[in-house]
CSV table of N, CA, C and O and ligand atoms in Angstrom, one decimal:
chain,number,residue,atom,x,y,z
A,1,MET,N,90.7,88.4,95.3
A,1,MET,CA,90.8,89.7,95.9
A,1,MET,C,89.5,90.5,95.5
A,1,MET,O,89.1,90.5,94.3
A,2,GLU,N,89.2,91.3,96.3
A,2,GLU,CA,88.2,92.3,96.0
A,2,GLU,C,88.7,93.8,95.7
A,2,GLU,O,89.7,94.0,96.0
A,3,CYS,N,87.6,94.4,95.0
A,3,CYS,CA,88.1,95.8,94.6
A,3,CYS,C,88.6,96.7,95.6
A,3,CYS,O,89.6,97.4,95.6
A,4,ARG,N,88.1,96.5,96.8
A,4,ARG,CA,88.5,97.5,98.0
A,4,ARG,C,89.8,97.0,98.4
A,4,ARG,O,90.7,97.9,98.7
A,5,GLU,N,90.1,95.9,98.5
A,5,GLU,CA,91.3,95.3,98.8
A,5,GLU,C,92.4,95.8,97.8
A,5,GLU,O,93.6,96.3,98.1
A,6,PHE,N,92.1,95.5,96.6
A,6,PHE,CA,92.9,96.0,95.4
A,6,PHE,C,93.3,97.4,95.6
A,6,PHE,O,94.6,97.7,95.4
A,7,GLU,N,92.4,98.4,95.8
A,7,GLU,CA,92.7,99.7,95.8
A,7,GLU,C,93.6,100.0,97.0
A,7,GLU,O,94.5,100.9,96.8
A,8,LYS,N,93.5,99.2,98.1
A,8,LYS,CA,94.3,99.5,99.3
A,8,LYS,C,95.8,98.9,98.9
A,8,LYS,O,96.7,99.6,99.4
A,9,LYS,N,95.9,98.1,98.0
A,9,LYS,CA,97.2,97.5,97.7
A,9,LYS,C,98.0,98.3,96.6
A,9,LYS,O,99.2,98.2,96.3
A,10,ILE,N,97.1,99.2,95.9
A,10,ILE,CA,97.9,100.0,94.7
A,10,ILE,C,99.2,100.7,95.3
A,10,ILE,O,100.2,100.6,94.6
A,11,PRO,N,99.2,101.4,96.3
A,11,PRO,CA,100.4,102.0,96.7
A,11,PRO,C,101.6,101.1,96.8
A,11,PRO,O,102.7,101.3,96.5
A,12,GLN,N,101.3,99.9,97.5
A,12,GLN,CA,102.4,99.0,97.7
A,12,GLN,C,102.9,98.4,96.4
A,12,GLN,O,104.1,98.1,96.2
A,13,TYR,N,101.7,98.0,95.5
A,13,TYR,CA,102.3,97.6,94.2
A,13,TYR,C,103.2,98.6,93.5
A,13,TYR,O,104.3,98.2,92.8
A,14,LEU,N,102.8,99.8,93.5
A,14,LEU,CA,103.7,100.9,92.9
A,14,LEU,C,105.0,101.1,93.4
A,14,LEU,O,106.1,101.3,92.8
A,15,LYS,N,105.1,100.9,94.7
A,15,LYS,CA,106.4,100.8,95.5
A,15,LYS,C,107.1,99.5,95.2
A,15,LYS,O,108.4,99.4,95.6
A,16,GLY,N,106.6,98.5,94.8
A,16,GLY,CA,107.0,97.2,94.6
A,16,GLY,C,107.3,96.4,95.7
A,16,GLY,O,108.4,95.6,96.0
A,17,THR,N,106.5,96.6,96.7
A,17,THR,CA,106.6,96.0,98.0
A,17,THR,C,105.6,94.9,98.4
A,17,THR,O,105.4,94.4,99.6
A,18,LEU,N,104.8,94.5,97.5
A,18,LEU,CA,103.9,93.3,97.6
A,18,LEU,C,104.6,92.0,97.7
A,18,LEU,O,105.6,91.9,97.0
A,19,ASP,N,104.1,91.1,98.4
A,19,ASP,CA,104.8,89.8,98.6
A,19,ASP,C,104.2,89.0,97.3
A,19,ASP,O,103.4,89.5,96.8
A,20,TYR,N,104.8,88.0,97.1
A,20,TYR,CA,104.4,87.2,95.9
A,20,TYR,C,102.9,86.7,95.8
A,20,TYR,O,102.3,87.0,94.8
A,21,GLU,N,102.4,86.2,97.0
A,21,GLU,CA,101.1,85.8,96.9
A,21,GLU,C,100.2,87.1,96.6
A,21,GLU,O,99.1,86.9,96.0
A,22,THR,N,100.3,88.1,97.3
A,22,THR,CA,99.5,89.2,97.2
A,22,THR,C,99.7,89.8,95.7
A,22,THR,O,98.6,90.2,95.0
A,23,MET,N,100.8,89.7,95.2
A,23,MET,CA,101.0,90.2,93.7
A,23,MET,C,100.3,89.4,92.9
A,23,MET,O,99.8,89.9,91.8
A,24,GLU,N,100.2,88.2,93.1
A,24,GLU,CA,99.6,87.2,92.2
A,24,GLU,C,98.2,87.5,92.3
A,24,GLU,O,97.5,87.6,91.2
A,25,ALA,N,97.5,87.5,93.3
A,25,ALA,CA,96.1,87.8,93.4
A,25,ALA,C,95.8,89.3,93.0
A,25,ALA,O,94.7,89.5,92.2
A,26,PHE,N,96.6,90.2,93.1
A,26,PHE,CA,96.6,91.6,92.6
A,26,PHE,C,96.4,91.5,91.1
A,26,PHE,O,95.7,92.1,90.5
A,27,GLN,N,97.5,90.8,90.6
A,27,GLN,CA,97.4,90.7,89.0
A,27,GLN,C,96.3,89.9,88.4
A,27,GLN,O,95.7,90.4,87.3
A,28,GLU,N,95.9,88.8,89.1
A,28,GLU,CA,94.7,88.2,88.7
A,28,GLU,C,93.5,89.3,88.8
A,28,GLU,O,92.7,89.2,87.6
A,29,HIS,N,93.3,89.9,89.8
A,29,HIS,CA,92.2,90.7,89.9
A,29,HIS,C,92.2,91.9,88.7
A,29,HIS,O,91.2,92.2,88.1
A,30,MET,N,93.6,92.4,88.5
A,30,MET,CA,93.8,93.4,87.5
A,30,MET,C,93.3,93.0,86.2
A,30,MET,O,92.7,93.7,85.4
A,31,ASN,N,93.5,91.6,85.8
A,31,ASN,CA,93.2,91.1,84.6
A,31,ASN,C,91.6,90.9,84.3
A,31,ASN,O,91.1,90.7,83.1
A,32,VAL,N,91.0,90.8,85.3
A,32,VAL,CA,89.4,90.5,85.3
A,32,VAL,C,88.5,91.7,85.5
A,32,VAL,O,87.5,91.9,85.4
A,33,CYS,N,89.2,92.9,86.1
A,33,CYS,CA,88.4,94.0,86.5
A,33,CYS,C,88.9,95.2,85.9
A,33,CYS,O,90.1,95.8,86.3
A,34,ALA,N,88.2,95.7,84.9
A,34,ALA,CA,88.7,96.9,84.2
A,34,ALA,C,88.7,98.2,85.0
A,34,ALA,O,89.6,99.0,84.8
A,35,ALA,N,87.8,98.2,86.0
A,35,ALA,CA,87.8,99.5,86.8
A,35,ALA,C,89.0,99.6,87.7
A,35,ALA,O,89.5,100.6,87.8
A,36,CYS,N,89.5,98.5,88.2
A,36,CYS,CA,90.6,98.4,89.1
A,36,CYS,C,92.0,98.7,88.2
A,36,CYS,O,92.8,99.4,88.7
A,37,LYS,N,92.0,98.2,87.0
A,37,LYS,CA,93.1,98.3,86.2
A,37,LYS,C,93.2,99.9,85.8
A,37,LYS,O,94.2,100.5,85.9
A,38,GLU,N,92.1,100.5,85.6
A,38,GLU,CA,92.0,101.9,85.2
A,38,GLU,C,92.5,102.7,86.5
A,38,GLU,O,93.3,103.7,86.3
A,39,GLU,N,92.0,102.2,87.7
A,39,GLU,CA,92.4,103.0,88.8
A,39,GLU,C,94.0,103.0,89.1
A,39,GLU,O,94.6,103.9,89.4
A,40,LEU,N,94.5,101.7,88.8
A,40,LEU,CA,95.8,101.6,89.1
A,40,LEU,C,96.7,102.4,87.9
A,40,LEU,O,97.6,103.1,88.4
A,41,SER,N,96.2,102.5,86.7
A,41,SER,CA,97.0,103.3,85.7
A,41,SER,C,96.8,104.7,86.1
A,41,SER,O,97.9,105.4,85.9
A,42,ILE,N,95.8,105.2,86.6
A,42,ILE,CA,95.5,106.5,87.1
A,42,ILE,C,96.5,106.8,88.2
A,42,ILE,O,97.3,107.9,88.1
A,43,GLN,N,96.6,106.1,89.1
A,43,GLN,CA,97.5,106.3,90.3
A,43,GLN,C,98.9,106.5,89.8
A,43,GLN,O,99.7,107.1,90.3
A,44,PHE,N,99.2,105.3,89.1
A,44,PHE,CA,100.6,105.3,88.5
A,44,PHE,C,101.0,106.7,87.7
A,44,PHE,O,102.0,107.1,88.0
A,45,LEU,N,100.2,107.1,86.8
A,45,LEU,CA,100.5,108.2,86.0
A,45,LEU,C,100.5,109.5,86.9
A,45,LEU,O,101.4,110.4,86.7
A,46,VAL,N,99.6,109.6,87.8
A,46,VAL,CA,99.5,110.8,88.7
A,46,VAL,C,101.0,110.7,89.5
A,46,VAL,O,101.6,111.7,89.7
A,47,GLN,N,101.2,109.6,90.1
A,47,GLN,CA,102.6,109.6,91.1
A,47,GLN,C,103.8,109.8,90.2
A,47,GLN,O,104.5,110.6,90.5
A,48,GLU,N,103.9,109.2,89.0
A,48,GLU,CA,105.1,109.5,88.2
A,48,GLU,C,105.0,110.9,87.7
A,48,GLU,O,106.0,111.4,87.6
A,49,GLY,N,103.9,111.1,87.2
A,49,GLY,CA,103.9,112.6,86.6
A,49,GLY,C,104.4,113.6,87.6
A,49,GLY,O,105.0,114.6,87.3
A,50,MET,N,103.8,113.5,88.9
A,50,MET,CA,104.1,114.6,89.8
A,50,MET,C,105.7,114.5,90.1
A,50,MET,O,106.2,115.4,90.1
A,51,LYS,N,106.3,113.3,90.2
A,51,LYS,CA,107.7,113.2,90.4
A,51,LYS,C,108.4,114.0,89.3
A,51,LYS,O,109.4,114.7,89.5
A,52,HIS,N,107.9,113.7,87.9
A,52,HIS,CA,108.6,114.4,86.9
A,52,HIS,C,108.3,115.9,86.9
A,52,HIS,O,109.4,116.7,86.6
A,53,LEU,N,107.3,116.1,87.3
A,53,LEU,CA,107.0,117.7,87.3
A,53,LEU,C,107.9,118.4,88.2
A,53,LEU,O,108.4,119.4,88.1
A,54,GLU,N,108.0,117.7,89.5
A,54,GLU,CA,108.8,118.3,90.5
A,54,GLU,C,110.3,118.4,90.1
A,54,GLU,O,111.1,119.4,90.4
A,55,ASN,N,110.8,117.4,89.4
A,55,ASN,CA,112.1,117.4,88.8
A,55,ASN,C,112.3,118.3,87.6
A,55,ASN,O,113.4,118.8,87.3
A,56,GLY,N,111.2,118.6,86.9
A,56,GLY,CA,111.2,119.4,85.8
A,56,GLY,C,111.7,118.8,84.6
A,56,GLY,O,112.3,119.5,83.8
A,57,ASP,N,111.9,117.5,84.6
A,57,ASP,CA,112.5,116.9,83.5
A,57,ASP,C,111.5,116.3,82.5
A,57,ASP,O,110.3,116.3,82.8
A,58,SER,N,111.8,115.9,81.3
A,58,SER,CA,110.8,115.6,80.4
A,58,SER,C,110.6,114.0,80.7
A,58,SER,O,111.5,113.4,81.2
A,59,PHE,N,109.5,113.6,80.1
A,59,PHE,CA,109.3,112.1,80.4
A,59,PHE,C,108.1,111.5,79.5
A,59,PHE,O,107.3,112.3,78.7
A,60,ASP,N,108.1,110.2,79.5
A,60,ASP,CA,107.2,109.5,78.6
A,60,ASP,C,106.4,108.6,79.5
A,60,ASP,O,106.8,107.5,79.8
A,61,LEU,N,105.4,109.0,79.9
A,61,LEU,CA,104.6,108.2,81.0
A,61,LEU,C,104.0,107.0,80.5
A,61,LEU,O,104.1,106.0,81.2
A,62,ASP,N,103.5,107.0,79.2
A,62,ASP,CA,102.9,106.0,78.8
A,62,ASP,C,103.8,104.9,78.6
A,62,ASP,O,103.5,103.6,79.0
A,63,ALA,N,105.1,105.2,78.2
A,63,ALA,CA,106.0,104.2,78.0
A,63,ALA,C,106.6,103.6,79.3
A,63,ALA,O,106.7,102.4,79.5
A,64,GLU,N,106.6,104.4,80.4
A,64,GLU,CA,107.1,104.1,81.8
A,64,GLU,C,106.1,103.0,82.3
A,64,GLU,O,106.4,102.1,82.9
A,65,PHE,N,104.8,103.3,82.1
A,65,PHE,CA,103.7,102.4,82.7
A,65,PHE,C,103.9,101.2,82.0
A,65,PHE,O,103.7,100.0,82.6
A,66,LYS,N,104.0,101.1,80.7
A,66,LYS,CA,104.1,99.9,79.9
A,66,LYS,C,105.3,99.1,80.4
A,66,LYS,O,105.2,97.8,80.6
A,67,ASN,N,106.4,99.7,80.7
A,67,ASN,CA,107.6,99.2,81.1
A,67,ASN,C,107.3,98.6,82.5
A,67,ASN,O,107.8,97.4,82.8
A,68,ARG,N,106.6,99.3,83.4
A,68,ARG,CA,106.4,98.8,84.8
A,68,ARG,C,105.5,97.6,84.6
A,68,ARG,O,105.8,96.6,85.3
A,69,LEU,N,104.5,97.6,83.9
A,69,LEU,CA,103.6,96.3,83.7
A,69,LEU,C,104.5,95.2,83.1
A,69,LEU,O,104.4,94.2,83.5
A,70,GLU,N,105.3,95.6,82.0
A,70,GLU,CA,106.1,94.5,81.4
A,70,GLU,C,107.0,93.8,82.4
A,70,GLU,O,107.2,92.7,82.4
A,71,SER,N,107.7,94.7,83.2
A,71,SER,CA,108.6,94.2,84.1
A,71,SER,C,107.9,93.2,85.2
A,71,SER,O,108.5,92.0,85.6
A,72,SER,N,106.7,93.7,85.7
A,72,SER,CA,106.0,92.7,86.7
A,72,SER,C,105.4,91.6,86.0
A,72,SER,O,105.5,90.3,86.7
A,73,ARG,N,105.2,91.7,84.8
A,73,ARG,CA,104.6,90.5,84.1
A,73,ARG,C,105.7,89.5,83.7
A,73,ARG,O,105.6,88.3,84.0
A,74,ARG,N,106.9,90.0,83.5
A,74,ARG,CA,108.0,89.0,83.2
A,74,ARG,C,108.5,88.3,84.5
A,74,ARG,O,108.7,87.2,84.5
A,75,THR,N,108.2,89.1,85.7
A,75,THR,CA,108.7,88.5,86.8
A,75,THR,C,107.9,87.3,87.2
A,75,THR,O,108.3,86.2,87.7
A,76,PHE,N,106.7,87.2,86.8
A,76,PHE,CA,105.7,86.1,87.1
A,76,PHE,C,105.5,85.3,85.9
A,76,PHE,O,104.8,84.3,86.0
A,77,ARG,N,106.2,85.5,84.8
A,77,ARG,CA,106.1,84.7,83.7
A,77,ARG,C,104.7,84.1,83.3
A,77,ARG,O,104.4,83.0,83.1
A,78,ARG,N,103.8,85.2,83.2
A,78,ARG,CA,102.5,84.7,82.9
A,78,ARG,C,102.0,84.9,81.5
A,78,ARG,O,101.9,86.1,81.2
A,79,LYS,N,101.8,83.9,80.9
A,79,LYS,CA,101.3,84.3,79.5
A,79,LYS,C,99.9,84.8,79.6
A,79,LYS,O,99.1,84.6,80.2
A,80,GLY,N,99.6,85.7,78.6
A,80,GLY,CA,98.3,86.2,78.3
A,80,GLY,C,98.0,87.3,79.4
A,80,GLY,O,96.8,87.8,79.5
A,81,ALA,N,98.9,87.7,80.1
A,81,ALA,CA,98.6,88.7,81.3
A,81,ALA,C,98.9,90.2,80.7
A,81,ALA,O,98.7,91.1,81.4
A,82,LEU,N,99.4,90.2,79.5
A,82,LEU,CA,99.6,91.6,78.9
A,82,LEU,C,98.3,92.4,79.1
A,82,LEU,O,97.4,91.9,78.7
A,83,MET,N,98.5,93.6,79.6
A,83,MET,CA,97.4,94.5,79.7
A,83,MET,C,97.3,95.4,78.6
A,83,MET,O,98.4,96.0,78.2
A,84,GLU,N,96.0,95.7,78.4
A,84,GLU,CA,95.8,96.8,77.4
A,84,GLU,C,95.2,98.0,78.3
A,84,GLU,O,94.3,98.0,79.0
A,85,MET,N,95.9,99.1,78.1
A,85,MET,CA,95.5,100.3,78.8
A,85,MET,C,94.3,100.8,78.4
A,85,MET,O,94.0,100.6,77.3
A,86,GLY,N,93.5,101.5,79.3
A,86,GLY,CA,92.4,102.3,78.8
A,86,GLY,C,93.0,103.4,78.1
A,86,GLY,O,93.4,104.6,78.7
A,87,GLU,N,93.2,103.4,76.8
A,87,GLU,CA,93.9,104.5,76.1
A,87,GLU,C,93.5,105.8,76.2
A,87,GLU,O,94.2,107.0,76.4
A,88,TRP,N,92.0,106.1,76.3
A,88,TRP,CA,91.7,107.3,76.4
A,88,TRP,C,92.0,108.0,77.8
A,88,TRP,O,92.1,109.3,78.0
A,89,THR,N,92.0,107.1,78.9
A,89,THR,CA,92.3,107.6,80.2
A,89,THR,C,93.7,108.1,80.2
A,89,THR,O,94.0,109.2,80.8
A,90,VAL,N,94.6,107.4,79.5
A,90,VAL,CA,96.0,107.7,79.6
A,90,VAL,C,96.1,109.2,78.7
A,90,VAL,O,96.9,110.1,79.3
A,91,ILE,N,95.5,109.2,77.7
A,91,ILE,CA,95.6,110.5,76.9
A,91,ILE,C,95.1,111.6,77.7
A,91,ILE,O,95.7,112.6,77.9
A,92,LEU,N,94.0,111.4,78.4
A,92,LEU,CA,93.4,112.5,79.2
A,92,LEU,C,94.3,112.9,80.2
A,92,LEU,O,94.7,114.0,80.5
A,93,ILE,N,94.9,112.0,81.0
A,93,ILE,CA,95.8,112.2,82.0
A,93,ILE,C,97.1,113.0,81.6
A,93,ILE,O,97.5,114.0,82.1
A,94,LEU,N,97.6,112.5,80.6
A,94,LEU,CA,98.7,113.2,79.9
A,94,LEU,C,98.5,114.7,79.5
A,94,LEU,O,99.3,115.6,79.7
A,95,PHE,N,97.3,114.8,78.9
A,95,PHE,CA,96.9,116.2,78.7
A,95,PHE,C,96.7,117.0,79.9
A,95,PHE,O,97.2,118.1,79.8
A,96,LEU,N,96.2,116.6,80.9
A,96,LEU,CA,96.1,117.3,82.1
A,96,LEU,C,97.5,117.6,82.7
A,96,LEU,O,97.8,118.7,83.3
A,97,LEU,N,98.3,116.6,82.7
A,97,LEU,CA,99.7,116.9,83.1
A,97,LEU,C,100.4,117.9,82.4
A,97,LEU,O,101.1,118.7,82.9
A,98,GLY,N,100.2,117.7,81.0
A,98,GLY,CA,100.8,118.9,80.2
A,98,GLY,C,100.3,120.1,80.5
A,98,GLY,O,101.1,121.2,80.6
A,99,ALA,N,99.1,120.3,80.7
A,99,ALA,CA,98.4,121.6,81.3
A,99,ALA,C,99.0,122.1,82.5
A,99,ALA,O,99.3,123.1,82.5
A,100,ALA,N,99.2,121.2,83.3
A,100,ALA,CA,99.7,121.5,84.7
A,100,ALA,C,101.0,122.0,84.5
A,100,ALA,O,101.6,123.0,85.2
A,101,ALA,N,101.9,121.4,83.7
A,101,ALA,CA,103.3,121.7,83.4
A,101,ALA,C,103.4,123.2,82.8
A,101,ALA,O,104.1,123.9,83.2
A,102,ILE,N,102.4,123.3,82.0
A,102,ILE,CA,102.4,124.7,81.3
A,102,ILE,C,102.1,125.9,82.3
A,102,ILE,O,102.8,126.9,82.4
A,103,ILE,N,101.1,125.6,83.1
A,103,ILE,CA,100.7,126.5,84.1
A,103,ILE,C,101.8,126.8,85.3
A,103,ILE,O,102.3,127.9,85.5
A,104,ILE,N,102.5,125.6,85.6
A,104,ILE,CA,103.6,125.9,86.5
A,104,ILE,C,104.9,126.4,86.0
A,104,ILE,O,105.5,127.3,86.6
A,105,PHE,N,105.4,126.0,84.8
A,105,PHE,CA,106.5,126.3,84.2
A,105,PHE,C,106.5,127.4,83.3
A,105,PHE,O,107.5,128.0,82.7
A,106,GLY,N,105.1,127.9,82.9
A,106,GLY,CA,105.0,128.9,82.0
A,106,GLY,C,105.4,128.6,80.5
A,106,GLY,O,105.7,129.2,79.8
B,1,LIG,ZN1,88.2,95.5,90.9
């Protein structure tokens, strides 16, 4: 799978609507391509963050993203597929979402 295709599949991955073969190719690419992995984590955090901001409830995005990865990893029972997040990217996004929450909710 190429980066461009990977990016196109991200929304489907987040919705959980990828078929088995695509999911496998998707995860393989994610394991070898740091840029796409980061893109995926960003889109996930933005999507989930926005949902929570709209609901106005509290949340732990970092944990949720790890859960999501963990559950898809379990589904395919692939050893060594555990992902390490770009920690600084996550921290930056959480910071930005926190700032947005403060602006919106005062
Ligand atoms: Zn890529």
